[in-house]
Amino acid sequence: MDKFSWVGAGAVALLTVIATGCSSGSDTRAASTASAAAPSTTPVPSATLAPSTTPIPSTTLAPRATSVPSATVAPTTAPPPTVGAPLADDDLARAVALRDDDPPGGVTFSLIEMGDVVTGQVTLDVCSARFPSEAMRVARYQQVGRDGAGTFAVNNENVVYGTVAGAAQAMTEIRAVVAECPDTFVPPVLQGQPPLKFAYEPLPEADLGPVAADHVALSMRAEDRSGKVSTAVFIYQRRGRVLVGVYGRDLASIKPYVGAAALHLASLAAVDAAADTA
């Protein structure tokens, strides 16, 4: 079974890819099917997550985050904003996507299967919660970056919301879910995945480099019932109604791509970034 099976279904689903480094497209159809089985557009507050009664020693968990800062660290070398007719939603999602030469490093990006589909696909799955803002998405473009050997390097998800308020709500929901994530096993957001216990920590602001003013940068530790632990980092950045997620193994390996994403957001024309369409 291909270990890319969950790469197309949000950030937490990236764990299997990170853990194995395998790269094949044959099983991304499983992700699409699983996601469709559990649509992300149904608002379910994170508070409804049922804690498990299985005791797990607290010593196996990293300290939980109580807050996620959103300090302003604006890009300093952004190209001048583009001008012209407003972009269509799908074009806007592609406009902020990472490219092969961005930054140079031998990584090639490709659209994952169903990566440009919104319906039935998950973007936010922090703490295996469900996010009401998922229903406000109007475009999505998710791709995976691999090096010359075909090994996973970075995952990049670009999402456009119908309104600026919808995108801002998504960021607010992320912060709230992280703060409230229980220290017990929670059921999966995707069918076929195991319950996991999560611990989140904000990444140090000084280590991020250039990022958009509105951002959430997290390290995550996830443990299954067998005691197997996986780790990853997620950086979400927003400008106007556009949200860009960069996901990977650790901050050092994806930091250049986080900066590149910040520059793409900064280069958007105001009419594209901030114009409500829904």
PDB file of C-alpha atoms in Angstrom:
ATOM      1  CA  MET A   1       0.000   0.000   0.000  1.00  0.00           C
ATOM      2  CA  ASP A   2       1.350   3.392  -0.985  1.00  0.00           C
ATOM      3  CA  LYS A   3       2.254   5.539   1.995  1.00  0.00           C
ATOM      4  CA  PHE A   4       1.049   8.694   0.233  1.00  0.00           C
ATOM      5  CA  SER A   5      -2.492   7.541   0.947  1.00  0.00           C
ATOM      6  CA  TRP A   6      -3.384  10.543   3.119  1.00  0.00           C
ATOM      7  CA  VAL A   7      -1.273  13.320   1.645  1.00  0.00           C
ATOM      8  CA  GLY A   8      -4.286  15.032   0.115  1.00  0.00           C
ATOM      9  CA  ALA A   9      -6.342  15.387   3.220  1.00  0.00           C
ATOM     10  CA  GLY A  10      -5.090  18.184   5.377  1.00  0.00           C
ATOM     11  CA  ALA A  11      -1.962  18.774   7.397  1.00  0.00           C
ATOM     12  CA  VAL A  12      -2.154  16.068  10.057  1.00  0.00           C
ATOM     13  CA  ALA A  13      -2.647  13.524   7.274  1.00  0.00           C
ATOM     14  CA  LEU A  14       0.874  14.335   6.144  1.00  0.00           C
ATOM     15  CA  LEU A  15       2.295  12.221   8.966  1.00  0.00           C
ATOM     16  CA  THR A  16       2.351   8.961   7.025  1.00  0.00           C
ATOM     17  CA  VAL A  17       4.277  10.569   4.207  1.00  0.00           C
ATOM     18  CA  ILE A  18       6.796  12.082   6.599  1.00  0.00           C
ATOM     19  CA  ALA A  19       7.254   8.828   8.475  1.00  0.00           C
ATOM     20  CA  THR A  20       7.990   6.735   5.379  1.00  0.00           C
ATOM     21  CA  GLY A  21       9.332   9.077   2.702  1.00  0.00           C
ATOM     22  CA  CYS A  22       7.577   6.974   0.039  1.00  0.00           C
ATOM     23  CA  SER A  23       6.299   8.716  -3.065  1.00  0.00           C
ATOM     24  CA  SER A  24       3.689   7.311  -5.390  1.00  0.00           C
ATOM     25  CA  GLY A  25       0.359   8.588  -6.628  1.00  0.00           C
ATOM     26  CA  SER A  26      -1.517   5.322  -6.807  1.00  0.00           C
ATOM     27  CA  ASP A  27      -3.144   5.481  -3.389  1.00  0.00           C
ATOM     28  CA  THR A  28      -4.166   9.124  -3.250  1.00  0.00           C
ATOM     29  CA  ARG A  29      -7.500   7.897  -4.541  1.00  0.00           C
ATOM     30  CA  ALA A  30      -7.952   6.309  -1.115  1.00  0.00           C
ATOM     31  CA  ALA A  31      -7.568   9.714   0.455  1.00  0.00           C
ATOM     32  CA  SER A  32     -10.206  11.166  -1.819  1.00  0.00           C
ATOM     33  CA  THR A  33     -12.609   8.353  -1.010  1.00  0.00           C
ATOM     34  CA  ALA A  34     -11.959   8.592   2.706  1.00  0.00           C
ATOM     35  CA  SER A  35     -12.351  12.354   2.702  1.00  0.00           C
ATOM     36  CA  ALA A  36     -15.620  12.121   0.812  1.00  0.00           C
ATOM     37  CA  ALA A  37     -16.844   9.685   3.437  1.00  0.00           C
ATOM     38  CA  ALA A  38     -16.280  12.307   6.080  1.00  0.00           C
ATOM     39  CA  PRO A  39     -17.074  15.726   4.507  1.00  0.00           C
ATOM     40  CA  SER A  40     -15.299  18.603   6.169  1.00  0.00           C
ATOM     41  CA  THR A  41     -18.064  21.084   5.604  1.00  0.00           C
ATOM     42  CA  THR A  42     -20.221  20.007   8.554  1.00  0.00           C
ATOM     43  CA  PRO A  43     -19.536  22.359  11.479  1.00  0.00           C
ATOM     44  CA  VAL A  44     -18.664  20.271  14.522  1.00  0.00           C
ATOM     45  CA  PRO A  45     -17.062  22.141  17.422  1.00  0.00           C
ATOM     46  CA  SER A  46     -13.840  20.698  18.735  1.00  0.00           C
ATOM     47  CA  ALA A  47     -15.447  20.464  22.141  1.00  0.00           C
ATOM     48  CA  THR A  48     -17.516  17.493  20.853  1.00  0.00           C
ATOM     49  CA  LEU A  49     -14.443  15.317  20.532  1.00  0.00           C
ATOM     50  CA  ALA A  50     -14.899  12.334  22.823  1.00  0.00           C
ATOM     51  CA  PRO A  51     -11.899  11.607  25.059  1.00  0.00           C
ATOM     52  CA  SER A  52     -10.710   8.040  25.270  1.00  0.00           C
ATOM     53  CA  THR A  53     -10.739   6.186  28.545  1.00  0.00           C
ATOM     54  CA  THR A  54      -7.465   4.442  27.759  1.00  0.00           C
ATOM     55  CA  PRO A  55      -4.848   5.799  30.181  1.00  0.00           C
ATOM     56  CA  ILE A  56      -1.570   6.937  28.652  1.00  0.00           C
ATOM     57  CA  PRO A  57       1.334   8.047  30.870  1.00  0.00           C
ATOM     58  CA  SER A  58       1.570  11.816  30.803  1.00  0.00           C
ATOM     59  CA  THR A  59       5.338  11.564  30.670  1.00  0.00           C
ATOM     60  CA  THR A  60       5.123  10.510  27.020  1.00  0.00           C
ATOM     61  CA  LEU A  61       3.641  13.818  25.947  1.00  0.00           C
ATOM     62  CA  ALA A  62       5.259  17.132  25.216  1.00  0.00           C
ATOM     63  CA  PRO A  63       3.849  20.148  27.104  1.00  0.00           C
ATOM     64  CA  ARG A  64       0.668  21.432  25.569  1.00  0.00           C
ATOM     65  CA  ALA A  65       0.480  24.909  24.131  1.00  0.00           C
ATOM     66  CA  THR A  66      -1.864  27.332  25.825  1.00  0.00           C
ATOM     67  CA  SER A  67      -1.691  30.021  23.187  1.00  0.00           C
ATOM     68  CA  VAL A  68      -0.486  30.541  19.654  1.00  0.00           C
ATOM     69  CA  PRO A  69       0.977  34.002  19.008  1.00  0.00           C
ATOM     70  CA  SER A  70       0.428  35.818  15.751  1.00  0.00           C
ATOM     71  CA  ALA A  71       3.181  38.395  15.941  1.00  0.00           C
ATOM     72  CA  THR A  72       3.723  40.476  12.848  1.00  0.00           C
ATOM     73  CA  VAL A  73       6.884  39.552  10.956  1.00  0.00           C
ATOM     74  CA  ALA A  74       6.282  40.993   7.519  1.00  0.00           C
ATOM     75  CA  PRO A  75       8.320  40.000   4.452  1.00  0.00           C
ATOM     76  CA  THR A  76      11.040  42.538   3.736  1.00  0.00           C
ATOM     77  CA  THR A  77      11.840  41.753   0.101  1.00  0.00           C
ATOM     78  CA  ALA A  78       8.405  41.314  -1.443  1.00  0.00           C
ATOM     79  CA  PRO A  79       8.129  42.078  -5.155  1.00  0.00           C
ATOM     80  CA  PRO A  80       5.784  44.890  -6.149  1.00  0.00           C
ATOM     81  CA  PRO A  81       2.083  43.923  -6.187  1.00  0.00           C
ATOM     82  CA  THR A  82       0.744  42.736  -9.505  1.00  0.00           C
ATOM     83  CA  VAL A  83      -1.862  44.772 -11.342  1.00  0.00           C
ATOM     84  CA  GLY A  84      -4.603  43.890 -13.778  1.00  0.00           C
ATOM     85  CA  ALA A  85      -8.012  42.228 -13.775  1.00  0.00           C
ATOM     86  CA  PRO A  86      -8.980  40.374 -10.591  1.00  0.00           C
ATOM     87  CA  LEU A  87      -8.011  36.709 -10.624  1.00  0.00           C
ATOM     88  CA  ALA A  88     -10.619  33.971 -10.571  1.00  0.00           C
ATOM     89  CA  ASP A  89     -10.653  31.972  -7.346  1.00  0.00           C
ATOM     90  CA  ASP A  90      -8.891  28.927  -8.830  1.00  0.00           C
ATOM     91  CA  ASP A  91      -6.251  31.138 -10.445  1.00  0.00           C
ATOM     92  CA  LEU A  92      -5.726  32.931  -7.155  1.00  0.00           C
ATOM     93  CA  ALA A  93      -5.008  29.644  -5.376  1.00  0.00           C
ATOM     94  CA  ARG A  94      -2.454  28.731  -8.043  1.00  0.00           C
ATOM     95  CA  ALA A  95      -0.881  32.197  -7.982  1.00  0.00           C
ATOM     96  CA  VAL A  96       0.369  31.766  -4.407  1.00  0.00           C
ATOM     97  CA  ALA A  97       1.474  28.136  -4.845  1.00  0.00           C
ATOM     98  CA  LEU A  98       5.143  27.261  -4.460  1.00  0.00           C
ATOM     99  CA  ARG A  99       7.095  26.682  -7.676  1.00  0.00           C
ATOM    100  CA  ASP A 100      10.079  24.541  -8.648  1.00  0.00           C
ATOM    101  CA  ASP A 101      12.469  27.511  -8.564  1.00  0.00           C
ATOM    102  CA  ASP A 102      10.985  28.908  -5.396  1.00  0.00           C
ATOM    103  CA  PRO A 103      13.428  28.689  -3.709  1.00  0.00           C
ATOM    104  CA  PRO A 104      16.037  26.927  -5.878  1.00  0.00           C
ATOM    105  CA  GLY A 105      16.953  23.620  -4.318  1.00  0.00           C
ATOM    106  CA  GLY A 106      16.176  20.776  -6.658  1.00  0.00           C
ATOM    107  CA  VAL A 107      12.609  20.256  -5.416  1.00  0.00           C
ATOM    108  CA  THR A 108       9.874  19.637  -7.970  1.00  0.00           C
ATOM    109  CA  PHE A 109       6.252  20.379  -7.116  1.00  0.00           C
ATOM    110  CA  SER A 110       3.266  18.476  -8.456  1.00  0.00           C
ATOM    111  CA  LEU A 111      -0.452  18.700  -7.808  1.00  0.00           C
ATOM    112  CA  ILE A 112      -1.685  15.821  -5.701  1.00  0.00           C
ATOM    113  CA  GLU A 113      -4.711  13.880  -6.886  1.00  0.00           C
ATOM    114  CA  MET A 114      -7.868  15.865  -5.983  1.00  0.00           C
ATOM    115  CA  GLY A 115      -5.550  18.681  -4.911  1.00  0.00           C
ATOM    116  CA  ASP A 116      -7.626  21.286  -6.740  1.00  0.00           C
ATOM    117  CA  VAL A 117     -10.955  20.067  -5.343  1.00  0.00           C
ATOM    118  CA  VAL A 118     -12.735  21.612  -2.360  1.00  0.00           C
ATOM    119  CA  THR A 119     -15.797  19.415  -1.890  1.00  0.00           C
ATOM    120  CA  GLY A 120     -15.070  16.359   0.224  1.00  0.00           C
ATOM    121  CA  GLN A 121     -11.470  17.390   0.868  1.00  0.00           C
ATOM    122  CA  VAL A 122     -10.025  18.490   4.212  1.00  0.00           C
ATOM    123  CA  THR A 123      -7.735  21.475   4.745  1.00  0.00           C
ATOM    124  CA  LEU A 124      -7.808  22.028   8.513  1.00  0.00           C
ATOM    125  CA  ASP A 125      -7.595  18.912  10.690  1.00  0.00           C
ATOM    126  CA  VAL A 126      -5.628  20.138  13.681  1.00  0.00           C
ATOM    127  CA  CYS A 127      -6.299  17.934  16.721  1.00  0.00           C
ATOM    128  CA  SER A 128      -8.647  15.893  14.489  1.00  0.00           C
ATOM    129  CA  ALA A 129     -11.260  18.606  15.007  1.00  0.00           C
ATOM    130  CA  ARG A 130     -13.756  19.848  12.463  1.00  0.00           C
ATOM    131  CA  PHE A 131     -13.721  23.477  11.391  1.00  0.00           C
ATOM    132  CA  PRO A 132     -16.830  25.483  10.378  1.00  0.00           C
ATOM    133  CA  SER A 133     -14.643  27.647   8.129  1.00  0.00           C
ATOM    134  CA  GLU A 134     -14.084  24.663   5.826  1.00  0.00           C
ATOM    135  CA  ALA A 135     -17.522  25.376   4.350  1.00  0.00           C
ATOM    136  CA  MET A 136     -16.337  28.874   3.380  1.00  0.00           C
ATOM    137  CA  ARG A 137     -13.573  27.707   1.008  1.00  0.00           C
ATOM    138  CA  VAL A 138     -14.075  28.429  -2.696  1.00  0.00           C
ATOM    139  CA  ALA A 139     -10.775  27.183  -4.166  1.00  0.00           C
ATOM    140  CA  ARG A 140      -7.916  24.901  -3.176  1.00  0.00           C
ATOM    141  CA  TYR A 141      -4.557  23.920  -4.704  1.00  0.00           C
ATOM    142  CA  GLN A 142      -2.446  21.391  -2.794  1.00  0.00           C
ATOM    143  CA  GLN A 143       0.845  20.037  -4.045  1.00  0.00           C
ATOM    144  CA  VAL A 144       3.764  17.969  -2.835  1.00  0.00           C
ATOM    145  CA  GLY A 145       7.431  18.812  -3.364  1.00  0.00           C
ATOM    146  CA  ARG A 146       9.965  16.012  -3.890  1.00  0.00           C
ATOM    147  CA  ASP A 147      13.702  16.088  -4.383  1.00  0.00           C
ATOM    148  CA  GLY A 148      15.579  14.523  -7.293  1.00  0.00           C
ATOM    149  CA  ALA A 149      15.385  11.085  -5.682  1.00  0.00           C
ATOM    150  CA  GLY A 150      11.618  11.352  -5.337  1.00  0.00           C
ATOM    151  CA  THR A 151      11.759  11.759  -1.559  1.00  0.00           C
ATOM    152  CA  PHE A 152       9.181  13.926   0.159  1.00  0.00           C
ATOM    153  CA  ALA A 153      10.476  17.409   0.970  1.00  0.00           C
ATOM    154  CA  VAL A 154       7.496  19.696   1.636  1.00  0.00           C
ATOM    155  CA  ASN A 155       3.729  19.913   1.268  1.00  0.00           C
ATOM    156  CA  ASN A 156       2.039  23.144   0.200  1.00  0.00           C
ATOM    157  CA  GLU A 157      -1.700  23.832   0.437  1.00  0.00           C
ATOM    158  CA  ASN A 158      -3.201  27.058  -0.931  1.00  0.00           C
ATOM    159  CA  VAL A 159      -6.791  27.916  -0.077  1.00  0.00           C
ATOM    160  CA  VAL A 160      -9.083  30.773  -1.093  1.00  0.00           C
ATOM    161  CA  TYR A 161     -12.136  31.672   0.977  1.00  0.00           C
ATOM    162  CA  GLY A 162     -15.192  33.487  -0.310  1.00  0.00           C
ATOM    163  CA  THR A 163     -14.624  36.368   2.092  1.00  0.00           C
ATOM    164  CA  VAL A 164     -11.813  37.900   4.090  1.00  0.00           C
ATOM    165  CA  ALA A 165     -13.865  37.179   7.213  1.00  0.00           C
ATOM    166  CA  GLY A 166     -13.985  33.487   6.297  1.00  0.00           C
ATOM    167  CA  ALA A 167     -10.210  33.231   5.981  1.00  0.00           C
ATOM    168  CA  ALA A 168      -9.708  35.153   9.232  1.00  0.00           C
ATOM    169  CA  GLN A 169     -12.158  32.801  10.943  1.00  0.00           C
ATOM    170  CA  ALA A 170     -10.084  29.814   9.803  1.00  0.00           C
ATOM    171  CA  MET A 171      -7.014  31.230  11.549  1.00  0.00           C
ATOM    172  CA  THR A 172      -9.022  31.972  14.688  1.00  0.00           C
ATOM    173  CA  GLU A 173     -10.353  28.427  14.702  1.00  0.00           C
ATOM    174  CA  ILE A 174      -6.844  26.966  14.431  1.00  0.00           C
ATOM    175  CA  ARG A 175      -5.681  28.935  17.470  1.00  0.00           C
ATOM    176  CA  ALA A 176      -8.765  27.987  19.478  1.00  0.00           C
ATOM    177  CA  VAL A 177      -8.514  24.274  18.675  1.00  0.00           C
ATOM    178  CA  VAL A 178      -4.817  24.161  19.610  1.00  0.00           C
ATOM    179  CA  ALA A 179      -5.552  25.828  22.940  1.00  0.00           C
ATOM    180  CA  GLU A 180      -8.394  23.395  23.681  1.00  0.00           C
ATOM    181  CA  CYS A 181      -6.931  20.167  22.280  1.00  0.00           C
ATOM    182  CA  PRO A 182      -7.372  17.498  24.989  1.00  0.00           C
ATOM    183  CA  ASP A 183      -4.517  15.354  26.275  1.00  0.00           C
ATOM    184  CA  THR A 184      -6.513  12.218  25.476  1.00  0.00           C
ATOM    185  CA  PHE A 185      -6.979  10.210  22.297  1.00  0.00           C
ATOM    186  CA  VAL A 186      -9.400  11.820  19.866  1.00  0.00           C
ATOM    187  CA  PRO A 187     -11.258  10.132  17.003  1.00  0.00           C
ATOM    188  CA  PRO A 188      -9.911  10.741  13.493  1.00  0.00           C
ATOM    189  CA  VAL A 189     -11.347  13.326  11.129  1.00  0.00           C
ATOM    190  CA  LEU A 190     -10.798  10.891   8.251  1.00  0.00           C
ATOM    191  CA  GLN A 191     -12.275   7.431   8.023  1.00  0.00           C
ATOM    192  CA  GLY A 192      -9.662   4.705   8.228  1.00  0.00           C
ATOM    193  CA  GLN A 193      -7.167   6.564  10.410  1.00  0.00           C
ATOM    194  CA  PRO A 194      -6.526   5.649  14.061  1.00  0.00           C
ATOM    195  CA  PRO A 195      -7.334   7.765  17.099  1.00  0.00           C
ATOM    196  CA  LEU A 196      -4.374   9.936  18.060  1.00  0.00           C
ATOM    197  CA  LYS A 197      -3.210  11.926  21.042  1.00  0.00           C
ATOM    198  CA  PHE A 198      -1.796  15.334  20.092  1.00  0.00           C
ATOM    199  CA  ALA A 199       0.538  17.848  21.676  1.00  0.00           C
ATOM    200  CA  TYR A 200       1.164  21.214  20.006  1.00  0.00           C
ATOM    201  CA  GLU A 201       3.766  23.896  20.650  1.00  0.00           C
ATOM    202  CA  PRO A 202       4.147  27.299  18.965  1.00  0.00           C
ATOM    203  CA  LEU A 203       7.357  27.547  16.957  1.00  0.00           C
ATOM    204  CA  PRO A 204       9.629  30.377  18.155  1.00  0.00           C
ATOM    205  CA  GLU A 205       8.839  33.587  16.298  1.00  0.00           C
ATOM    206  CA  ALA A 206      12.515  34.482  16.012  1.00  0.00           C
ATOM    207  CA  ASP A 207      13.178  31.261  14.077  1.00  0.00           C
ATOM    208  CA  LEU A 208      10.501  31.680  11.407  1.00  0.00           C
ATOM    209  CA  GLY A 209      12.078  34.253   9.116  1.00  0.00           C
ATOM    210  CA  PRO A 210       9.808  36.403   6.910  1.00  0.00           C
ATOM    211  CA  VAL A 211       6.155  35.478   7.341  1.00  0.00           C
ATOM    212  CA  ALA A 212       2.789  37.141   6.738  1.00  0.00           C
ATOM    213  CA  ALA A 213       1.425  39.314   9.537  1.00  0.00           C
ATOM    214  CA  ASP A 214      -1.336  36.808  10.292  1.00  0.00           C
ATOM    215  CA  HIS A 215       0.276  33.419  10.811  1.00  0.00           C
ATOM    216  CA  VAL A 216       0.212  30.338  13.020  1.00  0.00           C
ATOM    217  CA  ALA A 217       3.383  28.241  13.283  1.00  0.00           C
ATOM    218  CA  LEU A 218       3.141  24.937  15.137  1.00  0.00           C
ATOM    219  CA  SER A 219       5.147  21.873  15.968  1.00  0.00           C
ATOM    220  CA  MET A 220       3.040  18.779  16.513  1.00  0.00           C
ATOM    221  CA  ARG A 221       3.580  15.481  18.269  1.00  0.00           C
ATOM    222  CA  ALA A 222       1.054  12.715  17.626  1.00  0.00           C
ATOM    223  CA  GLU A 223       0.954   9.348  19.394  1.00  0.00           C
ATOM    224  CA  ASP A 224      -1.185   6.324  18.532  1.00  0.00           C
ATOM    225  CA  ARG A 225      -2.424   3.688  20.974  1.00  0.00           C
ATOM    226  CA  SER A 226       0.595   1.470  20.312  1.00  0.00           C
ATOM    227  CA  GLY A 227       2.925   4.228  21.503  1.00  0.00           C
ATOM    228  CA  LYS A 228       4.248   5.104  18.052  1.00  0.00           C
ATOM    229  CA  VAL A 229       5.066   8.812  17.846  1.00  0.00           C
ATOM    230  CA  SER A 230       5.169  11.053  14.777  1.00  0.00           C
ATOM    231  CA  THR A 231       6.191  14.694  14.598  1.00  0.00           C
ATOM    232  CA  ALA A 232       5.693  17.461  12.035  1.00  0.00           C
ATOM    233  CA  VAL A 233       5.521  21.228  11.684  1.00  0.00           C
ATOM    234  CA  PHE A 234       2.738  23.312  10.132  1.00  0.00           C
ATOM    235  CA  ILE A 235       2.931  26.988   9.194  1.00  0.00           C
ATOM    236  CA  TYR A 236      -0.283  28.722   8.153  1.00  0.00           C
ATOM    237  CA  GLN A 237      -0.139  32.240   6.690  1.00  0.00           C
ATOM    238  CA  ARG A 238      -3.023  34.462   5.631  1.00  0.00           C
ATOM    239  CA  ARG A 239      -3.458  37.639   3.643  1.00  0.00           C
ATOM    240  CA  GLY A 240      -6.981  38.801   2.955  1.00  0.00           C
ATOM    241  CA  ARG A 241      -9.046  35.812   1.902  1.00  0.00           C
ATOM    242  CA  VAL A 242      -6.062  33.643   0.940  1.00  0.00           C
ATOM    243  CA  LEU A 243      -4.488  31.082   3.283  1.00  0.00           C
ATOM    244  CA  VAL A 244      -1.257  29.214   2.520  1.00  0.00           C
ATOM    245  CA  GLY A 245      -0.146  26.167   4.485  1.00  0.00           C
ATOM    246  CA  VAL A 246       3.409  24.798   4.387  1.00  0.00           C
ATOM    247  CA  TYR A 247       3.868  21.422   6.087  1.00  0.00           C
ATOM    248  CA  GLY A 248       6.962  19.328   6.671  1.00  0.00           C
ATOM    249  CA  ARG A 249       9.208  17.301   8.951  1.00  0.00           C
ATOM    250  CA  ASP A 250      10.870  20.195  10.742  1.00  0.00           C
ATOM    251  CA  LEU A 251      11.239  23.957  10.509  1.00  0.00           C
ATOM    252  CA  ALA A 252      14.796  23.891   9.177  1.00  0.00           C
ATOM    253  CA  SER A 253      13.829  21.852   6.111  1.00  0.00           C
ATOM    254  CA  ILE A 254      10.804  23.953   5.129  1.00  0.00           C
ATOM    255  CA  LYS A 255      11.834  27.437   6.293  1.00  0.00           C
ATOM    256  CA  PRO A 256      12.863  28.597   2.776  1.00  0.00           C
ATOM    257  CA  TYR A 257       9.447  27.564   1.466  1.00  0.00           C
ATOM    258  CA  VAL A 258       7.677  29.415   4.304  1.00  0.00           C
ATOM    259  CA  GLY A 259       9.494  32.592   3.261  1.00  0.00           C
ATOM    260  CA  ALA A 260       8.660  32.021  -0.398  1.00  0.00           C
ATOM    261  CA  ALA A 261       4.987  31.584   0.475  1.00  0.00           C
ATOM    262  CA  ALA A 262       5.079  34.859   2.404  1.00  0.00           C
ATOM    263  CA  LEU A 263       6.461  36.630  -0.643  1.00  0.00           C
ATOM    264  CA  HIS A 264       3.749  35.184  -2.883  1.00  0.00           C
ATOM    265  CA  LEU A 265       1.079  36.457  -0.517  1.00  0.00           C
ATOM    266  CA  ALA A 266       2.714  39.889  -0.304  1.00  0.00           C
ATOM    267  CA  SER A 267       2.879  40.154  -4.097  1.00  0.00           C
ATOM    268  CA  LEU A 268      -0.865  39.728  -4.588  1.00  0.00           C
ATOM    269  CA  ALA A 269      -2.753  42.760  -5.779  1.00  0.00           C
ATOM    270  CA  ALA A 270      -5.075  44.123  -3.125  1.00  0.00           C
ATOM    271  CA  VAL A 271      -8.079  43.486  -5.371  1.00  0.00           C
ATOM    272  CA  ASP A 272      -7.172  39.789  -5.429  1.00  0.00           C
ATOM    273  CA  ALA A 273      -6.244  39.351  -1.777  1.00  0.00           C
ATOM    274  CA  ALA A 274      -9.060  41.295  -0.171  1.00  0.00           C
ATOM    275  CA  ALA A 275     -12.048  41.308  -2.531  1.00  0.00           C
ATOM    276  CA  ASP A 276     -14.978  39.300  -1.185  1.00  0.00           C
ATOM    277  CA  THR A 277     -16.669  37.110  -3.780  1.00  0.00           C
ATOM    278  CA  ALA A 278     -19.227  35.279  -1.666  1.00  0.00           C
TER     279      ALA A 278
END
